[in-house]
Amino acid sequence: MIPQLSAGIIKDPNALQRVWFAAPAPPRQQDPIVIMETTGGNPVTFYPLEDDAKAESIKLRTTNTGTPQTPVYEYSLLFAEPEHSYVGILTPSLGGHIDRMPVSQSTWLWDVAVTTTSDGKSHTYWATGQSRASNPVRNENGLYRRRPGDMQWERIEVLRPGQKPFYVIADTTAVWLTATSPNQVIRFDLNQGTTRTVDLGTAVPQQLAFGTVGDLWVASSQGLHEFDKNLTGPGSLVRLPNGGGAKGICIAADGKLWYTNPDRKSVGSYDVPPPPFGAASLQGRTQFVYQGESEVHMKDQVAQPLVVDYVANGRPVPGIPLTCRIDAEGAAFEDGTRERVIITDQRGRVALPPVVAGDIREEAVISVGLGNTEPHTATTLNITPA
């Protein structure tokens, strides 16, 4: 029983063979957050909300529950619920428990994002919301922020009067959102508290994604727009080969840009060339952050084998799918596989899942990188007899 509608889908944060949906249900049908297994007949698990609730987006939050020296990562899923006006946090390791952060402003919540402190323990939440004339009536368009320890959301003044925000993403430096009336991409600098905008003319903007070389991509009714992340300059526009406009957008493990075209009811891909804007961009790369045990006995487990981040132009990049591999005869991930694709979290970071040693004495090579587009960052795990 697959959800009839979907406002978002993400890979499982633990790189298991499953995906997560945010699924706004049709009227008079209970709305869930849904896990769908991608093997074994595709069984699903539902996390129901209120009977008339709407899960309008889904994003990943990563929290370090360990120490800076020995990080332990816990994953949660964020979603915006506009009927009852809250941002929800679902943590799978807590049995699907949902924490609710009420939003008191009169706005129809649309999208959410999260920024995280350098120690990985505290989060600032961001949400976009729109005015709405139909029932339930809402009066306000806005970008909203909830800082660590706060119980209330504050409105961040980045919009023009009457401007309506849509999608929002964030990294360690800024928050970006799309808006209409006028059609713009807006960047809010987290350090300076200042905004910068780019006008898109008649192109209606939709979702955003970070590129692999420090660029920003925006889907619109006219195609795909590429900008540098600071929004310095007008950027460039790539028209879709079959016409129509783009809405959903993401980066694949080989660096390709994938998009949905609702006008043509199709999905397409685009090979991203070197950035056309300003000075040449530094090539993105995967780099080492932390390694757990370097030696393990046969048939034992390494809980935290490797943590890496993906960096472009000196900044970590969220949302990049990194390929994680184990080159070994016996050692493998918990599910027996030796290759997984894991998406970098809000700090541009990937923590590899546990590795189980086999019954062979060997030196296993654990590596991470963006597909085959770069030399992988690698480490070795010596597997010895007990």
Coordinates of C-alpha atoms in Angstrom, one line a residue:
M1 CA 0.0 0.0 0.0
I2 CA 2.1 2.9 -1.3
P3 CA 1.1 6.5 -0.4
Q4 CA -1.1 8.1 -3.0
L5 CA 0.8 11.4 -2.7
S6 CA 4.3 12.4 -1.8
A7 CA 5.8 15.7 -0.8
G8 CA 9.2 14.3 -0.3
I9 CA 11.3 11.2 -0.3
I10 CA 14.8 10.5 1.1
K11 CA 17.1 7.5 1.3
D12 CA 17.3 5.9 4.7
P13 CA 19.9 7.8 6.8
N14 CA 21.5 4.6 8.0
A15 CA 22.0 3.6 4.3
L16 CA 19.6 0.6 4.7
Q17 CA 17.7 -0.7 1.8
R18 CA 14.6 1.5 2.3
V19 CA 13.3 5.0 1.6
W20 CA 11.2 7.5 3.6
F21 CA 8.2 9.3 2.3
A22 CA 6.4 12.4 3.5
A23 CA 2.9 11.7 2.3
P24 CA 0.1 14.3 2.3
A25 CA -3.0 12.1 2.2
P26 CA -6.2 12.9 0.3
P27 CA -9.1 14.3 2.3
R28 CA -10.6 12.0 5.0
Q29 CA -7.5 9.7 5.0
Q30 CA -5.0 9.6 7.8
D31 CA -1.7 11.1 6.8
P32 CA 1.5 9.2 7.6
I33 CA 5.2 9.3 7.4
V34 CA 6.1 6.1 5.6
I35 CA 9.1 3.7 5.4
M36 CA 9.1 1.5 2.2
E37 CA 11.6 -1.3 2.0
T38 CA 13.3 -1.5 -1.5
T39 CA 13.6 -5.3 -1.3
G40 CA 11.4 -8.3 -0.4
G41 CA 8.1 -7.2 -1.9
N42 CA 8.4 -3.6 -0.7
P43 CA 6.7 -3.8 2.7
V44 CA 5.8 -0.5 4.3
T45 CA 5.6 0.9 7.8
F46 CA 3.4 3.8 8.7
Y47 CA 3.9 6.5 11.3
P48 CA 0.5 8.1 11.5
L49 CA -0.1 11.8 12.5
E50 CA -3.3 13.5 13.3
D51 CA -6.3 12.4 11.2
D52 CA -6.2 15.5 9.0
A53 CA -2.5 16.2 9.2
K54 CA -0.3 17.0 6.1
A55 CA 3.4 16.1 6.0
E56 CA 4.5 18.7 3.5
S57 CA 8.3 18.0 3.3
I58 CA 11.0 15.7 4.7
K59 CA 14.6 16.5 5.6
L60 CA 17.4 14.8 7.5
R61 CA 18.8 15.9 10.8
T62 CA 22.1 14.4 12.3
T63 CA 23.0 14.7 15.9
N64 CA 26.3 13.7 17.5
T65 CA 25.4 11.9 20.7
G66 CA 29.1 11.0 21.5
T67 CA 32.0 13.3 21.9
P68 CA 34.0 15.4 19.4
Q69 CA 36.8 12.8 19.7
T70 CA 34.5 9.8 19.4
P71 CA 31.4 10.9 17.5
V72 CA 28.3 8.8 17.5
Y73 CA 25.6 9.9 15.1
E74 CA 21.8 9.6 15.5
Y75 CA 19.5 10.4 12.6
S76 CA 16.1 12.0 12.7
L77 CA 13.6 13.1 10.0
L78 CA 12.1 16.6 9.9
F79 CA 8.8 17.5 8.4
A80 CA 6.5 20.5 8.2
E81 CA 2.8 20.0 9.3
P82 CA 0.6 22.9 8.2
E83 CA -2.8 21.9 9.4
H84 CA -1.8 21.8 13.1
S85 CA 1.1 24.2 12.6
Y86 CA 4.2 22.4 13.8
V87 CA 7.6 21.1 12.6
G88 CA 7.9 17.4 13.5
I89 CA 11.0 15.4 14.4
L90 CA 10.8 11.6 14.0
T91 CA 13.7 9.6 15.4
P92 CA 13.7 6.0 14.1
S93 CA 16.0 4.8 17.0
L94 CA 13.4 5.9 19.5
G95 CA 10.8 3.7 18.0
G96 CA 9.4 6.3 15.7
H97 CA 8.6 8.8 18.5
I98 CA 7.6 12.2 17.1
D99 CA 8.6 15.5 18.8
R100 CA 6.4 18.5 17.8
M101 CA 7.7 22.1 17.7
P102 CA 4.5 24.3 17.4
V103 CA 4.6 27.4 15.2
S104 CA 2.4 30.1 16.5
Q105 CA 2.5 32.4 13.4
S106 CA -0.6 32.4 11.1
T107 CA 1.1 30.7 8.2
W108 CA 0.7 27.5 6.1
L109 CA 4.0 25.7 6.6
W110 CA 5.7 24.6 3.4
D111 CA 9.3 23.4 3.9
V112 CA 11.9 22.9 6.6
A113 CA 15.7 22.9 6.9
V114 CA 18.2 22.6 9.7
T115 CA 21.7 24.0 10.6
T116 CA 23.9 22.4 13.2
T117 CA 26.7 23.6 15.5
S118 CA 30.2 22.5 14.8
D119 CA 30.1 19.9 17.7
G120 CA 27.0 18.3 16.1
K121 CA 24.9 18.6 19.2
S122 CA 22.7 21.7 18.8
H123 CA 20.4 22.6 15.9
T124 CA 18.7 25.7 14.5
Y125 CA 15.5 25.0 12.6
W126 CA 14.2 26.9 9.6
A127 CA 10.7 26.9 8.0
T128 CA 8.9 28.6 5.2
G129 CA 5.2 29.4 5.4
Q130 CA 2.6 30.9 3.1
S131 CA -0.6 32.9 3.4
R132 CA -3.7 31.0 2.5
A133 CA -7.2 32.2 1.5
S134 CA -9.0 28.8 1.8
N135 CA -9.9 27.0 5.0
P136 CA -7.9 27.0 7.2
V137 CA -7.1 30.7 6.4
R138 CA -3.5 31.8 7.1
N139 CA -2.4 35.4 6.9
E140 CA 1.4 35.4 6.7
N141 CA 4.2 34.7 4.3
G142 CA 7.6 34.2 6.0
L143 CA 10.9 32.6 6.7
Y144 CA 11.0 31.4 10.4
R145 CA 13.9 30.4 12.7
R146 CA 14.0 28.5 16.0
R147 CA 17.3 28.7 17.7
P148 CA 18.7 26.1 20.2
G149 CA 16.9 26.3 23.5
D150 CA 14.1 28.6 22.2
M151 CA 10.5 27.6 22.5
Q152 CA 9.2 30.1 19.9
W153 CA 9.8 30.7 16.2
E154 CA 10.9 34.1 15.0
R155 CA 10.2 35.6 11.6
I156 CA 13.3 36.6 9.6
E157 CA 12.6 39.6 7.4
V158 CA 13.9 38.6 4.0
L159 CA 10.7 38.8 1.9
R160 CA 9.2 41.7 0.1
P161 CA 5.6 42.7 0.9
G162 CA 3.3 40.0 -0.7
Q163 CA 6.2 37.7 -1.7
K164 CA 5.5 34.0 -1.1
P165 CA 8.3 31.7 0.0
F166 CA 8.5 28.0 -1.1
Y167 CA 11.5 25.7 -0.7
V168 CA 14.5 26.2 1.7
I169 CA 17.9 24.6 2.1
A170 CA 20.9 25.4 4.3
D171 CA 24.5 24.7 5.0
T172 CA 27.0 26.0 7.6
T173 CA 27.2 29.5 6.0
A174 CA 23.7 30.5 4.8
V175 CA 20.1 29.7 4.2
W176 CA 18.6 29.8 0.7
L177 CA 15.0 29.9 -0.3
T178 CA 12.9 30.3 -3.4
A179 CA 10.0 32.8 -3.6
T180 CA 7.4 34.2 -6.0
S181 CA 5.9 37.7 -6.6
P182 CA 8.6 38.5 -7.5
N183 CA 10.3 35.3 -8.6
Q184 CA 13.6 35.2 -6.7
V185 CA 16.3 33.1 -5.1
I186 CA 17.2 34.6 -1.7
R187 CA 20.3 33.9 0.4
F188 CA 20.4 34.8 4.1
D189 CA 23.9 34.9 5.5
L190 CA 24.1 33.2 8.9
N191 CA 27.2 35.2 10.1
Q192 CA 26.3 38.7 8.8
G193 CA 22.5 38.5 9.0
T194 CA 22.3 40.0 5.6
T195 CA 20.4 39.0 2.5
R196 CA 21.2 38.8 -1.2
T197 CA 18.7 38.0 -4.0
V198 CA 18.7 37.1 -7.7
D199 CA 15.6 37.9 -9.8
L200 CA 14.4 35.1 -12.2
G201 CA 12.0 37.3 -14.2
T202 CA 9.1 35.2 -15.4
A203 CA 10.7 31.9 -14.3
V204 CA 8.8 30.5 -11.3
P205 CA 11.4 28.9 -8.9
Q206 CA 10.9 25.5 -7.2
Q207 CA 13.3 23.2 -5.4
L208 CA 17.0 23.8 -4.8
A209 CA 20.1 21.6 -4.6
F210 CA 23.8 22.1 -3.9
G211 CA 26.2 21.1 -6.6
T212 CA 29.4 19.3 -6.2
V213 CA 31.8 22.2 -6.9
G214 CA 30.3 24.9 -4.7
D215 CA 27.4 25.8 -7.0
L216 CA 23.7 26.1 -6.3
W217 CA 21.0 24.7 -8.7
V218 CA 17.4 25.9 -8.8
A219 CA 14.6 24.2 -10.7
S220 CA 12.0 26.5 -12.3
S221 CA 9.2 26.7 -14.8
Q222 CA 11.9 27.5 -17.5
G223 CA 14.5 24.9 -16.7
L224 CA 17.6 24.6 -14.4
H225 CA 19.4 27.7 -13.1
E226 CA 23.0 27.5 -11.9
F227 CA 24.5 30.1 -9.5
D228 CA 27.5 30.3 -7.3
K229 CA 26.4 29.8 -3.7
N230 CA 27.0 33.5 -2.8
L231 CA 24.6 34.6 -5.6
T232 CA 27.2 36.9 -7.1
G233 CA 26.1 37.4 -10.6
P234 CA 23.0 36.5 -12.6
G235 CA 23.9 32.8 -13.0
S236 CA 22.9 30.8 -16.1
L237 CA 19.9 28.9 -17.4
V238 CA 19.8 25.4 -18.9
R239 CA 16.6 24.8 -20.9
L240 CA 15.1 21.3 -20.7
P241 CA 15.6 19.3 -23.9
N242 CA 11.9 18.4 -24.2
G243 CA 10.5 21.7 -23.0
G244 CA 8.5 22.3 -19.9
G245 CA 9.8 23.2 -16.5
A246 CA 11.6 21.5 -13.6
K247 CA 10.3 21.0 -10.1
G248 CA 12.2 18.3 -8.1
I249 CA 16.0 18.3 -8.3
C250 CA 18.9 16.3 -6.8
I251 CA 22.5 15.3 -7.4
A252 CA 23.3 11.6 -8.2
A253 CA 26.4 9.6 -7.0
D254 CA 28.1 10.3 -10.3
G255 CA 27.6 14.0 -10.1
K256 CA 24.7 14.2 -12.5
L257 CA 21.8 16.5 -11.9
W258 CA 18.4 14.7 -11.9
Y259 CA 15.1 16.6 -12.2
T260 CA 11.4 16.0 -12.5
N261 CA 9.4 17.7 -15.3
P262 CA 5.7 17.8 -14.3
D263 CA 4.7 19.4 -17.6
R264 CA 6.0 16.4 -19.6
K265 CA 5.4 13.9 -16.7
S266 CA 9.0 12.8 -17.0
V267 CA 12.4 12.6 -15.2
G268 CA 15.6 13.7 -16.8
S269 CA 19.3 14.1 -16.1
Y270 CA 21.9 16.7 -16.9
D271 CA 25.7 16.4 -17.0
V272 CA 27.0 19.4 -15.2
P273 CA 29.9 21.2 -17.0
P274 CA 32.5 23.3 -15.1
P275 CA 30.9 26.4 -13.5
P276 CA 30.4 29.2 -16.0
F277 CA 30.3 32.0 -13.4
G278 CA 33.2 34.1 -12.1
A279 CA 36.6 32.5 -11.2
A280 CA 37.1 28.8 -11.7
S281 CA 35.7 26.8 -8.9
L282 CA 37.8 24.4 -6.9
Q283 CA 36.9 20.8 -7.5
G284 CA 34.9 19.3 -4.7
R285 CA 36.6 16.5 -2.7
T286 CA 36.0 14.0 0.0
Q287 CA 38.3 14.4 3.1
F288 CA 39.0 12.5 6.3
V289 CA 37.3 13.7 9.6
Y290 CA 37.6 10.7 12.0
Q291 CA 38.5 7.0 12.1
G292 CA 37.4 4.6 14.8
E293 CA 39.3 1.3 15.5
S294 CA 42.1 0.5 13.0
E295 CA 42.3 -3.1 14.2
V296 CA 39.6 -5.6 15.0
H297 CA 39.4 -9.3 15.7
M298 CA 37.7 -11.7 13.3
K299 CA 33.9 -11.7 13.4
D300 CA 33.9 -8.6 15.6
Q301 CA 32.3 -5.3 14.7
V302 CA 33.6 -1.7 14.2
A303 CA 30.8 0.6 15.2
Q304 CA 32.3 3.8 13.7
P305 CA 34.8 2.9 11.0
L306 CA 35.1 6.2 9.2
V307 CA 33.7 9.8 9.1
V308 CA 34.3 12.0 6.1
D309 CA 33.0 15.3 4.8
Y310 CA 32.6 16.6 1.2
V311 CA 34.1 20.0 0.7
A312 CA 34.0 22.4 -2.3
N313 CA 35.5 25.9 -2.2
G314 CA 36.6 25.3 1.3
R315 CA 33.1 24.6 2.6
P316 CA 31.3 21.4 3.5
V317 CA 28.4 20.6 1.1
P318 CA 25.2 18.9 2.3
G319 CA 23.1 16.6 0.1
I320 CA 26.0 15.0 -1.8
P321 CA 25.7 11.2 -2.4
L322 CA 29.0 9.6 -1.6
T323 CA 29.9 6.0 -2.5
C324 CA 31.2 4.0 0.5
R325 CA 33.1 0.8 -0.3
I326 CA 34.9 -2.1 1.5
D327 CA 37.6 -3.9 -0.5
A328 CA 37.9 -7.2 1.4
E329 CA 37.3 -10.9 1.2
G330 CA 35.4 -11.3 4.5
A331 CA 34.6 -7.8 6.0
A332 CA 31.4 -6.2 5.0
F333 CA 28.7 -3.8 6.2
E334 CA 26.1 -5.3 8.6
D335 CA 23.8 -6.3 5.8
G336 CA 26.5 -8.2 4.0
T337 CA 27.0 -5.6 1.2
R338 CA 30.4 -4.0 0.4
E339 CA 29.1 -0.8 -1.3
R340 CA 26.6 1.8 -0.2
V341 CA 25.6 5.3 -1.3
I342 CA 25.1 7.7 1.7
I343 CA 24.1 11.3 1.4
T344 CA 26.1 14.0 3.3
D345 CA 24.2 15.5 6.2
Q346 CA 23.5 19.1 7.0
R347 CA 27.2 19.6 7.9
G348 CA 28.4 18.0 4.6
R349 CA 29.4 14.8 6.5
V350 CA 29.0 11.1 6.1
A351 CA 29.4 8.6 9.0
L352 CA 29.9 5.0 7.6
P353 CA 27.7 2.3 9.1
P354 CA 29.2 -0.5 11.2
V355 CA 31.6 -2.9 9.5
V356 CA 31.6 -6.6 10.5
A357 CA 34.9 -8.5 10.2
G358 CA 34.8 -11.9 8.6
D359 CA 36.7 -15.0 9.5
I360 CA 39.6 -14.2 7.3
R361 CA 42.8 -12.5 8.4
E362 CA 43.2 -9.6 6.1
E363 CA 43.7 -5.9 5.6
A364 CA 40.3 -4.4 4.6
V365 CA 40.4 -1.1 2.7
I366 CA 37.4 1.2 3.5
S367 CA 37.0 4.1 1.1
V368 CA 34.5 7.0 0.4
G369 CA 34.2 9.3 -2.6
L370 CA 31.8 10.8 -5.1
G371 CA 31.2 7.9 -7.4
N372 CA 34.3 7.5 -9.6
T373 CA 34.8 11.2 -10.2
E374 CA 37.6 11.6 -7.6
P375 CA 40.2 9.5 -5.8
H376 CA 38.4 8.1 -2.8
T377 CA 39.5 8.9 0.8
A378 CA 40.6 5.6 2.2
T379 CA 41.7 3.9 5.4
T380 CA 42.6 0.4 6.3
L381 CA 41.2 -2.0 8.9
N382 CA 43.5 -4.8 10.1
I383 CA 41.5 -8.0 10.9
T384 CA 43.4 -10.3 13.2
P385 CA 42.7 -13.6 15.0
A386 CA 41.1 -13.3 18.4

